[in-house]
């Protein structure tokens, strides 16, 4: 009897070991982040806002450092390699390559830096209008049509695809001063720091929300550990719940 | 009698008007922010951190826009006008002029972007050491000695004057990963987001604290209304109480 129990116990032990090994294996194979690679193109245009572009740039660059190169990031322009002046007579940055809407990964569009309103050439609306008269307009359309591209916009950058008619009935956010214009261009403006409309379009509010857009995408695409390491290095914690059109919608308490 | 009262009343009225006008005048003359002008030099060096330098740059630039030019800001380097590469193979920025430690105003020193530790050339400590072997070292000393200059540092930027022996027994903060080194260099490391040691030296912690250092200086030098306008535009609220060596010190609760 003792012998039978001994054999049975061994059998159970072997079974346990085999099962747990198989489970560990399947866990490894099912890890959605395994061998993940991500390329980010940050789009520059004349009059772009430095911080809108470079806060996400630096989040992605640090994510690349911590992930041993799983993220790569480059500055691009619709025209290709050139020196691109930022707004408000700010410093120029060198675009390293042409924006390629066929390349899988993230395409991030910053806003403009300029006077919030007025009639002069250096107002934000005029800088954005001018940008949409370049090749950027057609390339943004191709990016939105490419199933392998995630488009992210920051601040006034959300108004660029909106001006191109690409945000009809889509949820999005931009800088507070541009929310009315965003609605007038056919989008559905949402009061949130970061808005996700389908996995392939993520927009951020004012200037510094670019940090939150980039941290959210690093978390979603590469997992929370890399995003957390970047947060610690930057001494910044991602702000705001990312809004999505799902779950229970809150009661809208009207004033009347 | 009525006539006398009438004359008296007129006299009182005139007196009131004169007094209130004088008071308004004196209030105007005593306004410490009246006709205030402020020039900011942001110091670039090989391997500098983009966000450390450009987050404050953009705060000061926006403050300049909202104050009709009361703030001016430029990128400088110890060597003068040149293209300065940022760290981690990041984009270069054009320094527009030579750092001038004799010029009154703010001199802001960013940190480096690189690997937090290790032996390779591209670690943050090695990039900072290299920077202090340039003319920057002597110019920082002159800046600290100039009564009309406020020195502000962000992130690893605090380690530069510390390496130059300029922070002996002075309160300061740097990125969390550099706090031990800061103490070893003779400074008194303080756990705060922004630390003020006398009105002429303000330091900030990790990368994004550059926003808080700049917003604090705009508030202090130009008043809260301009700082608040920048906060609204950037959708960012200054974080943390600025630490100063005054007031009641908290009880230090030891673990044992």
mmCIF file of C-alpha atoms in Angstrom, chain B residues 35-41 60 63-64 69-73 103-106 150 214 217-222:
data_model
loop_
_atom_site.group_PDB
_atom_site.id
_atom_site.type_symbol
_atom_site.label_atom_id
_atom_site.label_comp_id
_atom_site.label_asym_id
_atom_site.label_seq_id
_atom_site.Cartn_x
_atom_site.Cartn_y
_atom_site.Cartn_z
ATOM 1 C CA UNK B 35 9.139 98.515 -15.399
ATOM 2 C CA UNK B 36 10.886 95.294 -14.429
ATOM 3 C CA UNK B 37 12.988 93.734 -17.169
ATOM 4 C CA UNK B 38 14.668 90.360 -16.955
ATOM 5 C CA UNK B 39 17.131 88.631 -19.265
ATOM 6 C CA UNK B 40 17.615 84.873 -19.080
ATOM 7 C CA UNK B 41 20.637 82.994 -20.393
ATOM 8 C CA UNK B 60 10.429 82.309 -19.893
ATOM 9 C CA UNK B 63 6.309 84.985 -19.883
ATOM 10 C CA UNK B 64 7.976 87.332 -22.360
ATOM 11 C CA UNK B 69 8.800 91.623 -23.715
ATOM 12 C CA UNK B 70 9.623 92.173 -20.023
ATOM 13 C CA UNK B 71 11.417 88.814 -20.189
ATOM 14 C CA UNK B 72 13.931 87.951 -22.870
ATOM 15 C CA UNK B 73 15.594 84.571 -23.133
ATOM 16 C CA UNK B 103 25.118 90.440 -17.598
ATOM 17 C CA UNK B 104 22.446 91.006 -14.915
ATOM 18 C CA UNK B 105 19.547 88.552 -14.890
ATOM 19 C CA UNK B 106 19.130 84.798 -14.666
ATOM 20 C CA UNK B 150 20.560 84.774 -10.167
ATOM 21 C CA UNK B 214 11.125 78.814 -14.009
ATOM 22 C CA UNK B 217 11.315 82.814 -10.761
ATOM 23 C CA UNK B 218 8.700 84.385 -13.056
ATOM 24 C CA UNK B 219 6.355 84.725 -10.061
ATOM 25 C CA UNK B 220 9.092 86.144 -7.814
ATOM 26 C CA UNK B 221 10.565 88.559 -10.362
ATOM 27 C CA UNK B 222 7.507 89.618 -12.406
#
